[in-house]
Amino acid sequence: MYFRENPVLQRELLVNLRTNRAFLLLLGYLVLLGAIIYLAWPTGRIDVTDPAPAKALIATFFAGQYLLASLIAPNFAAGSLTGEKERQTYEMLLSSPLRPTAIVLGKLIASLAHVAILIFASLPIVMLCLPLGGTSLYELALAYLVLFLSITTFGMISLAASSYFRRTAASLVVSYLLILPISLLGALVLGFAFLRELSLSAGQLLGMGLWMTFFAGVVCTVLFLLTARRLLHPPDVGSEGHDVIDEEAEREQSVGLVIHRDRFPDYLFAPPKRTDLLADHANPMLDKEMRSELFAQGTLMLRLVIQIGMFLAIPLMGWCLFISPYLAPWYASYIVVFNMLVGPVFAAGAITSERERQTLELLLTTILSPAKILAGKLLAGLRVSTVLTAFVVWPLVLAAAMVPELWANWRALLGYLAIIIVTCLTTATLALFCSVLFRKTSVSLMTCYLVLLALFAAPMALRSLVTAFVDRPGWVDAVEWSGVMSPFAAAFAVPLEASEVWLEQGMKTQAQQRAGNWPLYAGFIGFSLALDAGLLATMSWFFHQRWRVIY
């Protein structure tokens, strides 16, 4: 019932592994890893007596694979149970003779099967690096063990989140908020540093592997039992009336942060229910989206987003703004990452949700123009994501007032705020564009995440790779200017003046050694605004075409 005769596992494997998406994902994954090895491969004559280049190459390969697999794992696991709820087959699944543990185990194995295939397919690529020397088979085995344990843990976290939410978008964003800090910490702190600097014996590597296995096993076992218990006594089944949450009852039962619609700043992203008539010339689409659509599923996701975001912001704020103010670009980058995860959630389902509810035709037959419909959808999602992002922006403003070393860098702080504002607009606009193109919210959201990752993170990763391994000045300059697409590159392009305190303490980093790159910063602002304008114009044209041709 758990493995060979588990119908949930068999069905998920047959349906998911035979899709075109699985093949394209495997192809793109291997092409990307192969490109990393190609760019990082040592040029010239290889000196086998010097293991440093080979260690750096394999460490870069595994760090890239670790981060890629960490980003891919939640895509499959976060929608395992929410997909059943959205298809209204959740109650049928729970009423089957299957045990809850069998259901959870089948969903977990099926969701991780995609990632396991990707990891196994990378073995031939890493085997090409072994003849270079510098890495033993024991170190390679430990690296793969860490990779498999991490992916299993991330999949279990996403599956547990999927049991608590009704929509895949909410489950996915909470999973990413929990997993992304852990994956970055694993890539930086562990960072496969033992492949770079440590020379451990086989016994030490075995002991390290056992400790990691024990820790991951405890976390996965606890989450597995909690998820199975929730399926055994499900609080989210019953009549369809449960699709609308009783906010008073939820406020009484909620733990931690409580959202009050009539108080500041809660009413900025969760306005109270309307008790009067809508004003003349107001946009009813915007009013409807803000007051009911975004919060009909309860406030659990919003509360978790705020609490997790603030929990992560507090140590980063203290270190990057107050203890070491010259690290301010890193905190601005954290705000950008937060908005990358949160921003698309509230706009990626704007149009696809109408299709899924089969209300799009009714919407298009109203007297509302396409411009009003798109404006209402965009402003509603943009307002919520911007207010949520503002919860982690206020430490930047607080540091500007309290840290004397930052007073002389007020232009840089204004530059960071401009980057954050433009990023908020870009994430919301791109999510709405994906919602117009696709028919399912999950596909729209995942496509938006992939495009944002390619635009924002790929230029930084490519620049680090080329700078570290490619000794060609032309390549470095070309990759440097690809940063016009990335808010991270723009944040580090803003110059910071080194104060006397920084110089006395020896805190003169690369950010202070260079004069900055204002043309790159201006290029990012111009590129982002042009991209947003182009997406809006395309949506308007596409919407008019559908209005006239289809409806």
CSV table of N, CA and C in Angstrom, one decimal, residues 425-493:
chain,number,residue,atom,x,y,z
A,425,LEU,N,6.8,47.3,-9.2
A,425,LEU,CA,6.0,47.5,-10.4
A,425,LEU,C,6.3,46.4,-11.5
A,426,THR,N,7.6,46.0,-11.6
A,426,THR,CA,7.9,45.0,-12.6
A,426,THR,C,7.3,43.6,-12.3
A,427,THR,N,7.5,43.2,-11.0
A,427,THR,CA,7.0,41.9,-10.6
A,427,THR,C,5.5,41.8,-10.8
A,428,ALA,N,4.7,42.8,-10.4
A,428,ALA,CA,3.3,42.8,-10.5
A,428,ALA,C,2.9,42.8,-12.0
A,429,THR,N,3.5,43.6,-12.8
A,429,THR,CA,3.2,43.7,-14.2
A,429,THR,C,3.5,42.4,-15.0
A,430,LEU,N,4.6,41.8,-14.7
A,430,LEU,CA,5.0,40.6,-15.3
A,430,LEU,C,4.0,39.4,-14.9
A,431,ALA,N,3.7,39.4,-13.6
A,431,ALA,CA,2.7,38.4,-13.2
A,431,ALA,C,1.4,38.5,-13.8
A,432,LEU,N,0.9,39.8,-14.0
A,432,LEU,CA,-0.4,40.0,-14.7
A,432,LEU,C,-0.3,39.6,-16.1
A,433,PHE,N,0.9,39.8,-16.8
A,433,PHE,CA,1.1,39.4,-18.2
A,433,PHE,C,1.0,37.9,-18.3
A,434,CYS,N,1.7,37.2,-17.4
A,434,CYS,CA,1.6,35.7,-17.4
A,434,CYS,C,0.2,35.2,-17.2
A,435,SER,N,-0.6,35.9,-16.3
A,435,SER,CA,-2.0,35.6,-16.1
A,435,SER,C,-2.8,35.7,-17.3
A,436,VAL,N,-2.5,36.7,-18.2
A,436,VAL,CA,-3.2,36.9,-19.4
A,436,VAL,C,-2.9,35.8,-20.4
A,437,LEU,N,-1.7,35.3,-20.4
A,437,LEU,CA,-1.2,34.4,-21.4
A,437,LEU,C,-1.7,33.0,-21.1
A,438,PHE,N,-1.7,32.6,-19.8
A,438,PHE,CA,-2.0,31.2,-19.5
A,438,PHE,C,-3.4,30.9,-18.9
A,439,ARG,N,-3.7,29.7,-18.8
A,439,ARG,CA,-5.1,29.3,-18.4
A,439,ARG,C,-5.1,28.9,-16.9
A,440,LYS,N,-4.0,28.5,-16.4
A,440,LYS,CA,-4.0,28.0,-15.0
A,440,LYS,C,-3.1,28.9,-14.1
A,441,THR,N,-3.6,29.1,-12.9
A,441,THR,CA,-2.8,30.0,-12.0
A,441,THR,C,-1.5,29.5,-11.7
A,442,SER,N,-1.4,28.1,-11.5
A,442,SER,CA,-0.1,27.5,-11.1
A,442,SER,C,0.9,27.7,-12.2
A,443,VAL,N,0.5,27.5,-13.5
A,443,VAL,CA,1.4,27.7,-14.6
A,443,VAL,C,1.8,29.1,-14.7
A,444,SER,N,0.9,30.0,-14.6
A,444,SER,CA,1.2,31.5,-14.6
A,444,SER,C,2.2,31.9,-13.6
A,445,LEU,N,2.0,31.4,-12.4
A,445,LEU,CA,2.9,31.8,-11.3
A,445,LEU,C,4.3,31.2,-11.5
A,446,MET,N,4.4,30.0,-11.9
A,446,MET,CA,5.7,29.4,-12.1
A,446,MET,C,6.4,30.0,-13.2
A,447,THR,N,5.7,30.3,-14.3
A,447,THR,CA,6.4,31.0,-15.4
A,447,THR,C,6.9,32.4,-15.0
A,448,CYS,N,6.1,33.1,-14.2
A,448,CYS,CA,6.6,34.4,-13.7
A,448,CYS,C,7.8,34.3,-12.9
A,449,TYR,N,7.8,33.3,-12.0
A,449,TYR,CA,9.0,33.0,-11.2
A,449,TYR,C,10.3,32.7,-12.0
A,450,LEU,N,10.1,31.9,-13.1
A,450,LEU,CA,11.2,31.6,-13.9
A,450,LEU,C,11.7,32.8,-14.7
A,451,VAL,N,10.8,33.6,-15.2
A,451,VAL,CA,11.3,34.8,-15.9
A,451,VAL,C,12.0,35.8,-15.0
A,452,LEU,N,11.4,36.0,-13.8
A,452,LEU,CA,12.1,36.9,-12.8
A,452,LEU,C,13.4,36.3,-12.4
A,453,LEU,N,13.6,35.0,-12.3
A,453,LEU,CA,14.9,34.5,-11.9
A,453,LEU,C,15.9,34.7,-13.1
A,454,ALA,N,15.4,34.5,-14.3
A,454,ALA,CA,16.3,34.8,-15.4
A,454,ALA,C,16.7,36.2,-15.6
A,455,LEU,N,15.8,37.1,-15.3
A,455,LEU,CA,16.0,38.6,-15.4
A,455,LEU,C,16.9,39.1,-14.3
A,456,PHE,N,16.5,38.7,-13.1
A,456,PHE,CA,17.2,39.3,-11.9
A,456,PHE,C,18.4,38.6,-11.4
A,457,ALA,N,18.4,37.3,-11.4
A,457,ALA,CA,19.5,36.5,-10.8
A,457,ALA,C,20.5,36.0,-11.8
A,458,ALA,N,20.1,35.7,-13.0
A,458,ALA,CA,21.0,35.1,-14.0
A,458,ALA,C,22.2,36.1,-14.3
A,459,PRO,N,22.0,37.4,-14.5
A,459,PRO,CA,23.1,38.2,-14.8
A,459,PRO,C,24.2,38.3,-13.7
A,460,MET,N,23.7,38.2,-12.4
A,460,MET,CA,24.7,38.2,-11.3
A,460,MET,C,25.4,36.9,-11.2
A,461,ALA,N,24.7,35.8,-11.4
A,461,ALA,CA,25.4,34.5,-11.4
A,461,ALA,C,26.4,34.4,-12.5
A,462,LEU,N,26.0,34.8,-13.7
A,462,LEU,CA,26.9,34.8,-14.9
A,462,LEU,C,28.1,35.6,-14.7
A,463,ARG,N,27.9,36.8,-14.1
A,463,ARG,CA,29.0,37.7,-13.9
A,463,ARG,C,30.0,37.1,-12.9
A,464,SER,N,29.5,36.5,-11.8
A,464,SER,CA,30.4,35.8,-10.8
A,464,SER,C,31.2,34.7,-11.5
A,465,LEU,N,30.5,33.9,-12.3
A,465,LEU,CA,31.1,32.8,-13.0
A,465,LEU,C,32.2,33.2,-14.0
A,466,VAL,N,31.9,34.2,-14.8
A,466,VAL,CA,32.9,34.7,-15.8
A,466,VAL,C,34.0,35.4,-15.1
A,467,THR,N,33.8,36.2,-14.0
A,467,THR,CA,34.9,36.8,-13.3
A,467,THR,C,35.8,35.8,-12.7
A,468,ALA,N,35.3,34.8,-12.2
A,468,ALA,CA,36.1,33.8,-11.4
A,468,ALA,C,36.9,32.8,-12.3
A,469,PHE,N,36.3,32.5,-13.5
A,469,PHE,CA,36.9,31.4,-14.3
A,469,PHE,C,37.3,31.8,-15.7
A,470,VAL,N,36.8,32.9,-16.2
A,470,VAL,CA,37.0,33.2,-17.6
A,470,VAL,C,38.0,34.4,-17.6
A,471,ASP,N,39.1,34.3,-18.2
A,471,ASP,CA,40.1,35.3,-18.3
A,471,ASP,C,40.0,36.0,-19.7
A,472,ARG,N,38.9,36.6,-19.9
A,472,ARG,CA,38.7,37.3,-21.2
A,472,ARG,C,38.0,38.7,-20.9
A,473,PRO,N,38.7,39.8,-21.0
A,473,PRO,CA,38.1,41.1,-20.6
A,473,PRO,C,36.9,41.4,-21.4
A,474,GLY,N,36.8,41.1,-22.7
A,474,GLY,CA,35.6,41.4,-23.4
A,474,GLY,C,34.4,40.7,-22.8
A,475,TRP,N,34.5,39.4,-22.4
A,475,TRP,CA,33.4,38.7,-21.8
A,475,TRP,C,32.9,39.4,-20.5
A,476,VAL,N,33.9,39.8,-19.7
A,476,VAL,CA,33.6,40.4,-18.4
A,476,VAL,C,32.8,41.7,-18.6
A,477,ASP,N,33.2,42.5,-19.6
A,477,ASP,CA,32.5,43.8,-19.9
A,477,ASP,C,31.1,43.5,-20.4
A,478,ALA,N,31.0,42.5,-21.3
A,478,ALA,CA,29.6,42.2,-21.8
A,478,ALA,C,28.7,41.7,-20.7
A,479,VAL,N,29.2,40.9,-19.8
A,479,VAL,CA,28.4,40.3,-18.8
A,479,VAL,C,28.1,41.4,-17.8
A,480,GLU,N,29.0,42.3,-17.5
A,480,GLU,CA,28.7,43.4,-16.6
A,480,GLU,C,27.5,44.3,-17.0
A,481,TRP,N,27.4,44.5,-18.3
A,481,TRP,CA,26.3,45.4,-18.8
A,481,TRP,C,25.0,44.6,-18.9
A,482,SER,N,25.1,43.3,-18.8
A,482,SER,CA,23.8,42.5,-18.7
A,482,SER,C,23.1,42.8,-17.4
A,483,GLY,N,23.8,43.4,-16.4
A,483,GLY,CA,23.2,43.8,-15.1
A,483,GLY,C,22.1,44.8,-15.2
A,484,VAL,N,21.9,45.4,-16.4
A,484,VAL,CA,20.8,46.4,-16.5
A,484,VAL,C,19.4,45.7,-16.3
A,485,MET,N,19.4,44.4,-16.4
A,485,MET,CA,18.1,43.7,-16.2
A,485,MET,C,17.9,43.3,-14.7
A,486,SER,N,19.0,43.5,-13.9
A,486,SER,CA,18.9,42.9,-12.5
A,486,SER,C,18.9,44.1,-11.5
A,487,PRO,N,17.9,44.1,-10.6
A,487,PRO,CA,18.0,45.0,-9.5
A,487,PRO,C,19.1,44.8,-8.5
A,488,PHE,N,19.6,43.5,-8.4
A,488,PHE,CA,20.8,43.2,-7.6
A,488,PHE,C,22.0,44.0,-8.1
A,489,ALA,N,22.2,43.9,-9.4
A,489,ALA,CA,23.4,44.6,-10.0
A,489,ALA,C,23.2,46.1,-9.8
A,490,ALA,N,22.0,46.6,-10.0
A,490,ALA,CA,21.8,48.0,-9.8
A,490,ALA,C,22.0,48.5,-8.4
A,491,ALA,N,21.7,47.6,-7.4
A,491,ALA,CA,21.9,48.0,-6.0
A,491,ALA,C,23.4,48.1,-5.7
A,492,PHE,N,24.2,47.1,-6.2
A,492,PHE,CA,25.6,47.2,-6.0
A,492,PHE,C,26.3,48.2,-6.9
A,493,ALA,N,25.6,48.7,-7.9
A,493,ALA,CA,26.2,49.7,-8.7
A,493,ALA,C,26.1,51.1,-8.1
